[in-house]
mmCIF file of C-alpha atoms (C1' of nucleotides) in Angstrom:
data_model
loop_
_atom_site.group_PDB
_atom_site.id
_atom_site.type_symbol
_atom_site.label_atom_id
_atom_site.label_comp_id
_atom_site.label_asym_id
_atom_site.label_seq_id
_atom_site.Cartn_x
_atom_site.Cartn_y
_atom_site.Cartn_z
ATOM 1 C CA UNK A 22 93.460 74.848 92.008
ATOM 2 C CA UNK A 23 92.269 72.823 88.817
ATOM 3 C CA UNK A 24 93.159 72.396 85.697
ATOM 4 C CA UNK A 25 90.957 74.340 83.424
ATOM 5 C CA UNK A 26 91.679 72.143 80.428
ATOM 6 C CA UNK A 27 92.520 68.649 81.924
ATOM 7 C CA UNK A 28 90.738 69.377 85.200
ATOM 8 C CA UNK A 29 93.788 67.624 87.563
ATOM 9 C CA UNK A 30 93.856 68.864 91.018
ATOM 10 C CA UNK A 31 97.171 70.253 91.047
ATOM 11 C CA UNK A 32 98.734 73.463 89.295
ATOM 12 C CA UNK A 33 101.392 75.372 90.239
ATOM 13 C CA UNK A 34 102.137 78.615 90.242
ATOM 14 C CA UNK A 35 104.753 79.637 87.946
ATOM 15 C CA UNK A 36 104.664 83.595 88.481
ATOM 16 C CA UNK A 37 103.170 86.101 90.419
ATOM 17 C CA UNK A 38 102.266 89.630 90.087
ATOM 18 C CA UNK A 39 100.733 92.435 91.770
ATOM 19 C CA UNK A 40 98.881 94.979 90.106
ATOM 20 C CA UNK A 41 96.462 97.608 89.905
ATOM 21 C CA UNK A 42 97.935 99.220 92.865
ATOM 22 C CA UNK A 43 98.055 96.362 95.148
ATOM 23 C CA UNK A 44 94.235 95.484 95.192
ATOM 24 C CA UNK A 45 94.976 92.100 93.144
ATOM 25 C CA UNK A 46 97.080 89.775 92.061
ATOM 26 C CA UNK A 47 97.662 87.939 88.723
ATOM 27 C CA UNK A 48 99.435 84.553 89.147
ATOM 28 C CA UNK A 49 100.497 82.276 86.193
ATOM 29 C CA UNK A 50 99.748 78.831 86.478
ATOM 30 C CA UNK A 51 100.828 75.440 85.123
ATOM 31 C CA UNK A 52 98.834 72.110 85.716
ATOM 32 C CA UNK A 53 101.127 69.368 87.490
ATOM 33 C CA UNK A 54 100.018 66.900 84.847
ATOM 34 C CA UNK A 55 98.888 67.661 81.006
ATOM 35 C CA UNK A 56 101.090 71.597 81.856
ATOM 36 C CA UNK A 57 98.211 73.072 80.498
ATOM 37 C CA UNK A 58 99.008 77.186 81.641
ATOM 38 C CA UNK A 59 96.630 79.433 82.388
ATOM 39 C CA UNK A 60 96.134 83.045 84.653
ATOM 40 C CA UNK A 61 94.149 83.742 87.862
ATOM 41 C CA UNK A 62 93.216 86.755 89.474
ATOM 42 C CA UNK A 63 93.129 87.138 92.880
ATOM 43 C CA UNK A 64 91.105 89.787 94.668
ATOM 44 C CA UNK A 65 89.369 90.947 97.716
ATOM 45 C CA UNK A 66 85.731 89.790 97.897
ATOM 46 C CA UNK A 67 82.971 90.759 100.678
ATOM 47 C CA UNK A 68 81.490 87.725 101.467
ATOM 48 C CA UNK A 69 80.446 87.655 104.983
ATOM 49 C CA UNK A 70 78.106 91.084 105.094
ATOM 50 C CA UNK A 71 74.521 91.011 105.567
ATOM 51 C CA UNK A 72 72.656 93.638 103.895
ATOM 52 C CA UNK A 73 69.043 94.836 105.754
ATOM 53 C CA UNK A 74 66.606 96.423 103.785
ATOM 54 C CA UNK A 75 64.146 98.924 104.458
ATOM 55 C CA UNK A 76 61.551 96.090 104.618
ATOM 56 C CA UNK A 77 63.182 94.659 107.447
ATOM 57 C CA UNK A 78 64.594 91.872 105.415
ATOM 58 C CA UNK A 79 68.306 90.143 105.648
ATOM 59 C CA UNK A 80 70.211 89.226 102.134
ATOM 60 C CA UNK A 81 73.594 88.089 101.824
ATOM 61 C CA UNK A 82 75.646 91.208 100.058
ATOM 62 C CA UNK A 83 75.764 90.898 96.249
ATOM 63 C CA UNK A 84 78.556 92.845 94.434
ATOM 64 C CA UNK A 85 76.727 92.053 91.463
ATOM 65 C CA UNK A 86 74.037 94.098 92.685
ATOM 66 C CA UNK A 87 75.721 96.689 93.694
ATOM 67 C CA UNK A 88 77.379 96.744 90.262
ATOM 68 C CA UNK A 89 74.125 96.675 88.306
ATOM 69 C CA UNK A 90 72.365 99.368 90.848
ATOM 70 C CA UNK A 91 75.930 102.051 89.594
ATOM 71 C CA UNK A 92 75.205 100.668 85.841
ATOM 72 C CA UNK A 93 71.250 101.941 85.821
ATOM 73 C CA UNK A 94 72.501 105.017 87.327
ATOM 74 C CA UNK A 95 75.228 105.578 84.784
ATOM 75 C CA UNK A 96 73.540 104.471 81.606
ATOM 76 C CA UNK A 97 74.330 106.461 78.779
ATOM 77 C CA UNK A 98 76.988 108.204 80.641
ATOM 78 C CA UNK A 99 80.481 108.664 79.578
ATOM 79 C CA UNK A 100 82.855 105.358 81.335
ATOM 80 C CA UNK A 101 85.166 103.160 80.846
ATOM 81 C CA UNK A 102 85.264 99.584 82.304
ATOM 82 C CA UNK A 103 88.772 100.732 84.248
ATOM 83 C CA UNK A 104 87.135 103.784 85.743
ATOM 84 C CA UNK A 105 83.591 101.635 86.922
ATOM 85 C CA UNK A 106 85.872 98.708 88.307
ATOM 86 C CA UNK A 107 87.912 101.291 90.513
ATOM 87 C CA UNK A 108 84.385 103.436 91.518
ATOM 88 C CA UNK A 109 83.174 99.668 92.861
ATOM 89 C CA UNK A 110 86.242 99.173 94.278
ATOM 90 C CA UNK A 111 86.353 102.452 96.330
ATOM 91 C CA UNK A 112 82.849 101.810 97.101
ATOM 92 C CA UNK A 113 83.489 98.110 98.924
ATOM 93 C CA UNK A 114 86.670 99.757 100.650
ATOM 94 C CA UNK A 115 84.208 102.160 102.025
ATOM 95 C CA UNK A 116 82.056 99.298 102.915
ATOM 96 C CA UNK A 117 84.926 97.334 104.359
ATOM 97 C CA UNK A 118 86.112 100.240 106.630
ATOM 98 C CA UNK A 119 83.412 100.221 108.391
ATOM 99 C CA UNK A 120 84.152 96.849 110.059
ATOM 100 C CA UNK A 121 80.292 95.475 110.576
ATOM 101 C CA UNK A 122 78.896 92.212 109.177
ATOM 102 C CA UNK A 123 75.196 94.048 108.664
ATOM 103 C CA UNK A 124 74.765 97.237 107.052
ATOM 104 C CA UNK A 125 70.947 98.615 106.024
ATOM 105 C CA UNK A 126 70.751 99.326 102.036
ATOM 106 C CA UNK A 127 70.130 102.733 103.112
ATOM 107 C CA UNK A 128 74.014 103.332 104.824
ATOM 108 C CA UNK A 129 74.854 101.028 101.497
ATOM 109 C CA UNK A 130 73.417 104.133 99.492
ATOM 110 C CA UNK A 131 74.768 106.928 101.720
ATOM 111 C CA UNK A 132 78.082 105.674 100.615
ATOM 112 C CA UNK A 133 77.101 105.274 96.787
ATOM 113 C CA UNK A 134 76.425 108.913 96.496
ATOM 114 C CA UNK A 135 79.761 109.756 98.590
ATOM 115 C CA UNK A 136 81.784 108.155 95.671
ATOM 116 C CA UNK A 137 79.169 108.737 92.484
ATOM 117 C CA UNK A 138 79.138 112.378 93.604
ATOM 118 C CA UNK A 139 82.678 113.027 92.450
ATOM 119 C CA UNK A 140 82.620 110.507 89.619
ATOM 120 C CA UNK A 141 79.946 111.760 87.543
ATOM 121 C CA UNK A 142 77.207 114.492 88.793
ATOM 122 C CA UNK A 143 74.059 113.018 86.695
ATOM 123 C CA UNK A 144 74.641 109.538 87.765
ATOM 124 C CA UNK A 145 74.485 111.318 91.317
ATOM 125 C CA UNK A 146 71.319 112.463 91.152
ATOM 126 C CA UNK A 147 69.200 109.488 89.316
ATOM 127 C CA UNK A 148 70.919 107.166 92.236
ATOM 128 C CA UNK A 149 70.225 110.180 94.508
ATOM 129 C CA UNK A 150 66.297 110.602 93.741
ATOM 130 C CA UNK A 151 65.739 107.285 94.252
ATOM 131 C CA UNK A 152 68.036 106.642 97.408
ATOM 132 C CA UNK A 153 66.599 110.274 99.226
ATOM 133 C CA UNK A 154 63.474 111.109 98.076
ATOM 134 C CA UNK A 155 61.310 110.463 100.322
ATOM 135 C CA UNK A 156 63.659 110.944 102.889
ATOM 136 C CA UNK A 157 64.577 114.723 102.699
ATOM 137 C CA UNK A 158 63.261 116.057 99.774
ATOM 138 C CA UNK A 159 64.155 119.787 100.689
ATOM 139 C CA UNK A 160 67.669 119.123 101.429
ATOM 140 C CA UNK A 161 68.028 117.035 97.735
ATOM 141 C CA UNK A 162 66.247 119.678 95.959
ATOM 142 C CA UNK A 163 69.130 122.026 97.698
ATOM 143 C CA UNK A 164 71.735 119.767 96.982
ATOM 144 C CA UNK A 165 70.139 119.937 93.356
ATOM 145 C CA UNK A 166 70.278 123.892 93.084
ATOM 146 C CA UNK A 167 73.904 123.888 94.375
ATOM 147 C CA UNK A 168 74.968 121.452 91.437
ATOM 148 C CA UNK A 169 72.870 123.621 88.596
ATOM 149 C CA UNK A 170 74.248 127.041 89.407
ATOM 150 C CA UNK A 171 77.896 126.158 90.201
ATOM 151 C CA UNK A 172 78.083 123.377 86.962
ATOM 152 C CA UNK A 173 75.323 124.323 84.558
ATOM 153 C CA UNK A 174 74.088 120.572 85.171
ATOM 154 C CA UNK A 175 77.375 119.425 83.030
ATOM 155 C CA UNK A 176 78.207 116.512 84.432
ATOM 156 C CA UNK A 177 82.250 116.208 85.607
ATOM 157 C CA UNK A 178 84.428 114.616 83.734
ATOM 158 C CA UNK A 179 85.219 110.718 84.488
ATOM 159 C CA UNK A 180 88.773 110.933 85.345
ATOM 160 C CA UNK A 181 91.347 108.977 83.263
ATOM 161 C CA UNK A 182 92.002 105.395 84.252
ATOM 162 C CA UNK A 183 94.667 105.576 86.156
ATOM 163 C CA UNK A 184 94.867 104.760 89.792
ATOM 164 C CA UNK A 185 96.758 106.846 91.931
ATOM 165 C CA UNK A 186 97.086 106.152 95.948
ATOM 166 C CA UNK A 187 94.250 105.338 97.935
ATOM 167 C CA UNK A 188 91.407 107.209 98.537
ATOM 168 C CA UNK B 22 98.319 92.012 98.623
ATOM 169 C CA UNK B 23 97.407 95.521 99.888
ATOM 170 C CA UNK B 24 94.945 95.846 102.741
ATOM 171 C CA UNK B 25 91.587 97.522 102.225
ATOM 172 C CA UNK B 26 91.602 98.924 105.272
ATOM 173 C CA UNK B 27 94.659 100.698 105.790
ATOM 174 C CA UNK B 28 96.203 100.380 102.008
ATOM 175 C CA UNK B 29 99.579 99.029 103.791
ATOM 176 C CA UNK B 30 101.197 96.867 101.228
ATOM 177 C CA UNK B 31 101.600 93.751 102.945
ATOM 178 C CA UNK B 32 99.005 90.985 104.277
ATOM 179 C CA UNK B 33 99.399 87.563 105.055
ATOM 180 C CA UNK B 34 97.672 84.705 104.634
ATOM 181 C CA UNK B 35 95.646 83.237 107.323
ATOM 182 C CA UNK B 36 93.467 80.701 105.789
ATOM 183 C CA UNK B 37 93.125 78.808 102.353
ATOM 184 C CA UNK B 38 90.158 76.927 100.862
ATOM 185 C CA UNK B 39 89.646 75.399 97.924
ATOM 186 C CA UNK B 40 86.268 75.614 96.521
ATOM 187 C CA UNK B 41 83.314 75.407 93.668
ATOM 188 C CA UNK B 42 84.351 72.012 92.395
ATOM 189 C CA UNK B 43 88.248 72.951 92.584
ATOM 190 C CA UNK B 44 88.198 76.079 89.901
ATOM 191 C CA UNK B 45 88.455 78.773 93.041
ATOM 192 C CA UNK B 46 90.319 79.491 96.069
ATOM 193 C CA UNK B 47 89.077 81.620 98.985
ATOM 194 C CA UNK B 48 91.612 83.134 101.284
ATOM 195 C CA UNK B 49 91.550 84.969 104.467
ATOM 196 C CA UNK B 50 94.198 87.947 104.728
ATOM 197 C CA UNK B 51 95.529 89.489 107.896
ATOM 198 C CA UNK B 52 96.990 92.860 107.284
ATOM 199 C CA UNK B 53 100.450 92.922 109.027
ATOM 200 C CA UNK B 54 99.829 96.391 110.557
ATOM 201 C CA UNK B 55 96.409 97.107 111.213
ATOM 202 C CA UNK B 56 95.475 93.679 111.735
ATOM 203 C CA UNK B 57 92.176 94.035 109.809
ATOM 204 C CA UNK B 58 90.587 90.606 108.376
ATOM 205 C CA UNK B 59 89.564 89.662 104.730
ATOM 206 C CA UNK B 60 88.761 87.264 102.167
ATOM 207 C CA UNK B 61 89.854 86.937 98.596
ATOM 208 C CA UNK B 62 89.203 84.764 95.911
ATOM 209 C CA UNK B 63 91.469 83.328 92.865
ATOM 210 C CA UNK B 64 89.653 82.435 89.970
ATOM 211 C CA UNK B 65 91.002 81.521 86.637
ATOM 212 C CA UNK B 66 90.794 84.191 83.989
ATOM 213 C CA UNK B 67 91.130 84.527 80.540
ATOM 214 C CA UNK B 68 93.651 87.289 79.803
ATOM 215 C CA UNK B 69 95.769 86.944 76.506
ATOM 216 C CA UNK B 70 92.901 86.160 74.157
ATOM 217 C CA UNK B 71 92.124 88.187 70.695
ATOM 218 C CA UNK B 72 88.508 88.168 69.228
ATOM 219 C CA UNK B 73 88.581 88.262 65.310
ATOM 220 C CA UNK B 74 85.285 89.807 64.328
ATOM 221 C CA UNK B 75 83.202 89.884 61.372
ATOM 222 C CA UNK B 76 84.302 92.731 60.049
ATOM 223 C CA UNK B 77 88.142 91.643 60.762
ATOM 224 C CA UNK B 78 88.652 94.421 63.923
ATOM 225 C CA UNK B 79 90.634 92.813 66.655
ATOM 226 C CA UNK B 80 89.813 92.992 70.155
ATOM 227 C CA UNK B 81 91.010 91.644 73.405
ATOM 228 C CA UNK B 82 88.485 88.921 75.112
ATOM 229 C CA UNK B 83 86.279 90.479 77.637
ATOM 230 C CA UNK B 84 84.408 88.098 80.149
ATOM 231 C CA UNK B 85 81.465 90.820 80.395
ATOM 232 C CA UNK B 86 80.931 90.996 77.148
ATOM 233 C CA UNK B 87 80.186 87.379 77.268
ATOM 234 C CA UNK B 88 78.346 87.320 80.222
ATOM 235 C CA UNK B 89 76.227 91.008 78.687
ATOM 236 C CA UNK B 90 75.759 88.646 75.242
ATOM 237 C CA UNK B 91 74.189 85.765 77.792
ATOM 238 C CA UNK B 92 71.740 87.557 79.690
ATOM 239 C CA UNK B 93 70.068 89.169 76.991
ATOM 240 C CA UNK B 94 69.499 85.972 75.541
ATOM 241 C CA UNK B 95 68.867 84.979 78.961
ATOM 242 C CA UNK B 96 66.173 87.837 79.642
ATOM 243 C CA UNK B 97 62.915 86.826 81.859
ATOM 244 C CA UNK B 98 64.096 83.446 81.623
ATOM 245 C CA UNK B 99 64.211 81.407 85.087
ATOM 246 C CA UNK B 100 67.553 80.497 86.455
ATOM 247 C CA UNK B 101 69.694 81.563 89.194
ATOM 248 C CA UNK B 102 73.565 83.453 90.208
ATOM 249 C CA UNK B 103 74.764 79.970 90.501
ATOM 250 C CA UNK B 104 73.553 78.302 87.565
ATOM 251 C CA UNK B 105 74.973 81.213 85.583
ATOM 252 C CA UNK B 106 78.372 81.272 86.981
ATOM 253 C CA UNK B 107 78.272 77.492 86.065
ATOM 254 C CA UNK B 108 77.418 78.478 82.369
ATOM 255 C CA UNK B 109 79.948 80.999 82.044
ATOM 256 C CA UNK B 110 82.786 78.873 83.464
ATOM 257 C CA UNK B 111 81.942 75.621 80.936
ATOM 258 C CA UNK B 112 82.051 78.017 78.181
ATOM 259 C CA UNK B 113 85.240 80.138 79.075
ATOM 260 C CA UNK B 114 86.794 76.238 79.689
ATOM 261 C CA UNK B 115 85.459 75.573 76.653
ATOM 262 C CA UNK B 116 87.210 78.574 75.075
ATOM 263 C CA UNK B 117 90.432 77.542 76.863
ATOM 264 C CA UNK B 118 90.646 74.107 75.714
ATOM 265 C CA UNK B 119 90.708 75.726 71.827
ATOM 266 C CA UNK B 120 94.618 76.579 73.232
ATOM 267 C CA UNK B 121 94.276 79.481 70.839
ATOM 268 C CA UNK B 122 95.565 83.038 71.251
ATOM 269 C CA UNK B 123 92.931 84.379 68.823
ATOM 270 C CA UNK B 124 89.282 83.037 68.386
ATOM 271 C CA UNK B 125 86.703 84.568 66.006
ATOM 272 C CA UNK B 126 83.215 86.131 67.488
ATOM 273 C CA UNK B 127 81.593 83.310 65.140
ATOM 274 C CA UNK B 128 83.544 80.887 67.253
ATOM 275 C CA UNK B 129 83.130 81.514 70.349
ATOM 276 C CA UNK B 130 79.256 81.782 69.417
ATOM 277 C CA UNK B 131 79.595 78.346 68.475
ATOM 278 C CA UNK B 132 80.584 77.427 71.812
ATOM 279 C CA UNK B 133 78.174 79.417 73.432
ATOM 280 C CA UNK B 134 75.322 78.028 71.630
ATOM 281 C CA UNK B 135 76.654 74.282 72.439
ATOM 282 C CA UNK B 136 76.088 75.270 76.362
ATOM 283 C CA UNK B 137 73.421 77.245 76.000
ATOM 284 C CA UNK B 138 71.035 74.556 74.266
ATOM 285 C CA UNK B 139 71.218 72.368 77.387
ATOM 286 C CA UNK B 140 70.778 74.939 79.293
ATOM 287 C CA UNK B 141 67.969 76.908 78.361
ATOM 288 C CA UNK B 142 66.228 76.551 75.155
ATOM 289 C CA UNK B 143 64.629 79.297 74.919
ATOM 290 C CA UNK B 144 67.380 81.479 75.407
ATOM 291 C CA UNK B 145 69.358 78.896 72.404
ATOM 292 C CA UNK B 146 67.127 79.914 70.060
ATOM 293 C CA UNK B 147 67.062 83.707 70.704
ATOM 294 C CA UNK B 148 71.251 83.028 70.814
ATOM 295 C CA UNK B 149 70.941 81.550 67.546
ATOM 296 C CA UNK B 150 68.957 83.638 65.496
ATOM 297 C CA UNK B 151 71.228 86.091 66.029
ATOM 298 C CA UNK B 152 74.510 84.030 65.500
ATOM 299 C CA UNK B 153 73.156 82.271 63.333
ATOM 300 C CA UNK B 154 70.696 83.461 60.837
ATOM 301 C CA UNK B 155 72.796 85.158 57.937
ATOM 302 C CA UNK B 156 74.655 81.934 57.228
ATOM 303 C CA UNK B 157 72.771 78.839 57.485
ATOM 304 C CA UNK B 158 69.025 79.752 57.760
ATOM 305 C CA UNK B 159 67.647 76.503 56.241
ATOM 306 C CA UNK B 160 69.872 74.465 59.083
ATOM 307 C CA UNK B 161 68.882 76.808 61.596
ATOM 308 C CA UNK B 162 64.871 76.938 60.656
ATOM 309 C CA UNK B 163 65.321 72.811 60.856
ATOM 310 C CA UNK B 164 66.535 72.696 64.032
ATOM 311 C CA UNK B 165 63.975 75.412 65.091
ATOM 312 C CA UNK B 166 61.107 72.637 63.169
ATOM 313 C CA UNK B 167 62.992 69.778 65.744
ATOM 314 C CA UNK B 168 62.984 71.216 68.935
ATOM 315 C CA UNK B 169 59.285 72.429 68.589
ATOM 316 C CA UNK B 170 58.104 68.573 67.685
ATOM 317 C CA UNK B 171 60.333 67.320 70.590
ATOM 318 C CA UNK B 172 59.419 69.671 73.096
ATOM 319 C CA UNK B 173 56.419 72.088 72.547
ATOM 320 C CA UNK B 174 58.697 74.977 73.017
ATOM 321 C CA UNK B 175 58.914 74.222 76.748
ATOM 322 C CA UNK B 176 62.468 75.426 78.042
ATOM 323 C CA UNK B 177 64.457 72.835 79.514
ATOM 324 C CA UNK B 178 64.274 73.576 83.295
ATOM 325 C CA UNK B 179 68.232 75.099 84.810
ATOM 326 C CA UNK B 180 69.976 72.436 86.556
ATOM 327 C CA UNK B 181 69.546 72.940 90.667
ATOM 328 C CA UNK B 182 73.316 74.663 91.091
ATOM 329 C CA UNK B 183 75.230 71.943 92.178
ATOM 330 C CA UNK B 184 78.524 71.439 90.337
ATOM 331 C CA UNK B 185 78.997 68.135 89.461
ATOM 332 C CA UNK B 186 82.240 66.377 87.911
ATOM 333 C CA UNK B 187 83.967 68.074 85.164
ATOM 334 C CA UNK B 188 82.127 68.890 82.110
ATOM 335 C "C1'" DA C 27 108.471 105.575 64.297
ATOM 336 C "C1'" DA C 28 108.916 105.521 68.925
ATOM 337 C "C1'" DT C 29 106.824 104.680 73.381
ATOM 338 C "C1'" DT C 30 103.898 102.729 76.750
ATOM 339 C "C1'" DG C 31 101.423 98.946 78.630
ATOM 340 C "C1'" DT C 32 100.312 94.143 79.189
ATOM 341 C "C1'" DA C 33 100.912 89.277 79.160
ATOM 342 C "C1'" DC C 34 104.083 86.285 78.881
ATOM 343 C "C1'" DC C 35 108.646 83.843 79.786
ATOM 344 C "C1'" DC C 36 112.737 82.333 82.845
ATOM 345 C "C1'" DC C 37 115.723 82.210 87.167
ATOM 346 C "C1'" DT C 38 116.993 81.880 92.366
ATOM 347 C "C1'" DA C 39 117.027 82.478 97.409
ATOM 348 C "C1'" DT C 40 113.992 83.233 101.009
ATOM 349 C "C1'" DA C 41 109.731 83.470 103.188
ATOM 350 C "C1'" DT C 42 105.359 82.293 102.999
ATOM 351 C "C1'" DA C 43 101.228 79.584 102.025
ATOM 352 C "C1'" DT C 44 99.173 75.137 102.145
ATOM 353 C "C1'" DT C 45 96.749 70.994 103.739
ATOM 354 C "C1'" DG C 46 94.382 68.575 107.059
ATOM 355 C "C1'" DG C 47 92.977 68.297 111.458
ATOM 356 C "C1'" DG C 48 89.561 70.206 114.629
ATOM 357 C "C1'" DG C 49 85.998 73.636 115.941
ATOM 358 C "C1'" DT C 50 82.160 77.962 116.429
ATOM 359 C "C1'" DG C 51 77.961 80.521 115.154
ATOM 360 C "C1'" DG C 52 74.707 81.809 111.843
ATOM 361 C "C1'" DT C 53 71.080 80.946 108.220
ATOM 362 C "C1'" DC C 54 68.185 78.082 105.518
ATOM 363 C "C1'" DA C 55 65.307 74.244 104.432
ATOM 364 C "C1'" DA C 56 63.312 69.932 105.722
ATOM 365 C "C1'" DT D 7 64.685 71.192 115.785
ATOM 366 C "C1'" DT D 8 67.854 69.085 113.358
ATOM 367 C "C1'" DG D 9 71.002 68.815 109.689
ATOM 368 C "C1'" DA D 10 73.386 71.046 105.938
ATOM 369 C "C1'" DC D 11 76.105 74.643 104.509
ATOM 370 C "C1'" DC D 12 79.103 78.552 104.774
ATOM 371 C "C1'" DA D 13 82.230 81.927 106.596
ATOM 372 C "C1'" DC D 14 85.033 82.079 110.030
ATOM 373 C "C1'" DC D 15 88.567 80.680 113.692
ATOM 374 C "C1'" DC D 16 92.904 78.076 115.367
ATOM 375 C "C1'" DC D 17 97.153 74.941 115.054
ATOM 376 C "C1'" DA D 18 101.430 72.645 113.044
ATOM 377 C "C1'" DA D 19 104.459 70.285 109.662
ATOM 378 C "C1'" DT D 20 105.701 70.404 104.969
ATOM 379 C "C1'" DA D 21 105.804 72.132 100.450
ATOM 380 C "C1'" DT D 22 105.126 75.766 97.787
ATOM 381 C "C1'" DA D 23 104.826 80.545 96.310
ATOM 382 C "C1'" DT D 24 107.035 84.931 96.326
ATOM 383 C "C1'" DA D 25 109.805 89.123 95.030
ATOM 384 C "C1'" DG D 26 113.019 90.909 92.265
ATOM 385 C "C1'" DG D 27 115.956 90.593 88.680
ATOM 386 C "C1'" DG D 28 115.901 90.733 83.538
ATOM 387 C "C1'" DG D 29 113.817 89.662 79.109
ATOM 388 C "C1'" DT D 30 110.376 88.990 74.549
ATOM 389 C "C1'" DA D 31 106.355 90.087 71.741
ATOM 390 C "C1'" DC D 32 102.409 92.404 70.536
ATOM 391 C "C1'" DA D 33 98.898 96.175 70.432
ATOM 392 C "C1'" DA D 34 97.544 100.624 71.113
ATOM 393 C "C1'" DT D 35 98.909 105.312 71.435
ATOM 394 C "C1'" DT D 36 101.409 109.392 70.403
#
DNA sequence: AATTGTACCCCTATATATTGGGGTGGTCAA
DNA sequence: TTGACCACCCCAATATATAGGGGTACAATT
């Protein structure tokens, strides 16, 4: 890798750590010619999934999107960065286990609402109106019906930032 | 590295790339139980960096909050992922080469604003009014005056996102 | 005032990743 | 329809990173 001040080819890696339960690694580096140091991150990254939408057309997948899609559903709701990093995360594990290289937006969605179902209820059902509605609109406004008498519509609390085993 | 399959701790390496002009790596992982395939990808990251603000508060650096403070300035303007990933890496190795532990906010806005005006115009001058405004207006109204006479308040058009040599 | 967490630093033996070669299939643009 | 580009695959020799130890400093939290 580069030097990000000198811009050499070579660095080195002085140290190496693995953190936040195993999903990355931090390594310290130190260029082979000005010693400039500096840290990386290392993580997983989907890059060889197609995404088909209901149109019928193909995109590359885009975290990014994914990530902004979870923000509009979330906005003004109570997060912190830790606890939306690890809700993505959980999300493209759930996209990784299912071992295809194409997946429709729609099965993108499904598994969306799995996860934003038990992270925070209100979130749930913005991304769910849009993801369902004209899909099963009985079975939402069920869904719906369920949440309001067992919760009183109060969303659940995010859970603190620390990540336990895998889920 | 844990798998995202199967969560078993280790994976090995199958495959290494360097890519993006030297400043990433891309990996392929093989867990060592279930076998499952994956990429990852180093990048360098800015970790142990204070922001001084105006008001004197302390906080750690925070790549979004960079990235959140460029595409609002950024807003309806024309460019793409690429050209923006570009932007935000010549700034953060612009931050870097400071070799500081703690930068201000007013700093850092310097730096952004030395990017952004070859990069968008437009999006410079919404950067610097804000920046800018409470503490040199009479500079910042004459450079306002220049770049209308030079350039009719036409945007500079993004670069096509190829990374060239260092920068 | 004490504790936790994070980034950082250093060291050493062992195991692992790397580089460079060669190659496939798919998508996109010319 | 041809070429470019990207993710992916495989191999082998060499060089490099890793894990695990132990440690400092600073900030935020309790």
């Amino acid at each position: 890798m580069h030097c990000p001040y000198c811009n050499y080819y070579d660095t080195k890696v002085t140290d190496t750590r693995v953190i936040a339960d195993g999903l990355t690694i931090r390594r310290r580096r130190e260029c082979s010619k000005c010693s400039f140091r500096f840290s990386t991150i290392e993580e997983s990254e989907i890059l060889d999934l197609t995404v088909v939408k209901r149109d019928g057309r193909r995109e590359p997948y885009n975290k990014d999107k994914l990530a902004n899609g979870l923000k509009h559903s979330l906005e003004k709701r109570p997060y912190t960065a830790e606890q939306f990093k690890s809700l993505v995360q959980k999300i493209e594990r759930d996209i990784q286990r299912r071992r295809k290289t194409e997946l429709t937006s729609h099965e993108i969605g499904e598994l969306v609402m799995k996860r934003l179902k038990s992270f925070d209820q209100i979130a749930y059902i913005r991304f769910a109106s849009v993801y369902r509605s004209f899909q099963d609109v009985s079975g939402f406004t069920e869904e719906l019906r369920g949440l309001i008498k067992a919760r009183g519509l109060k969303a659940s609390r995010p859970r603190p930032p620390i990540n336990k085993s895998a889920n």
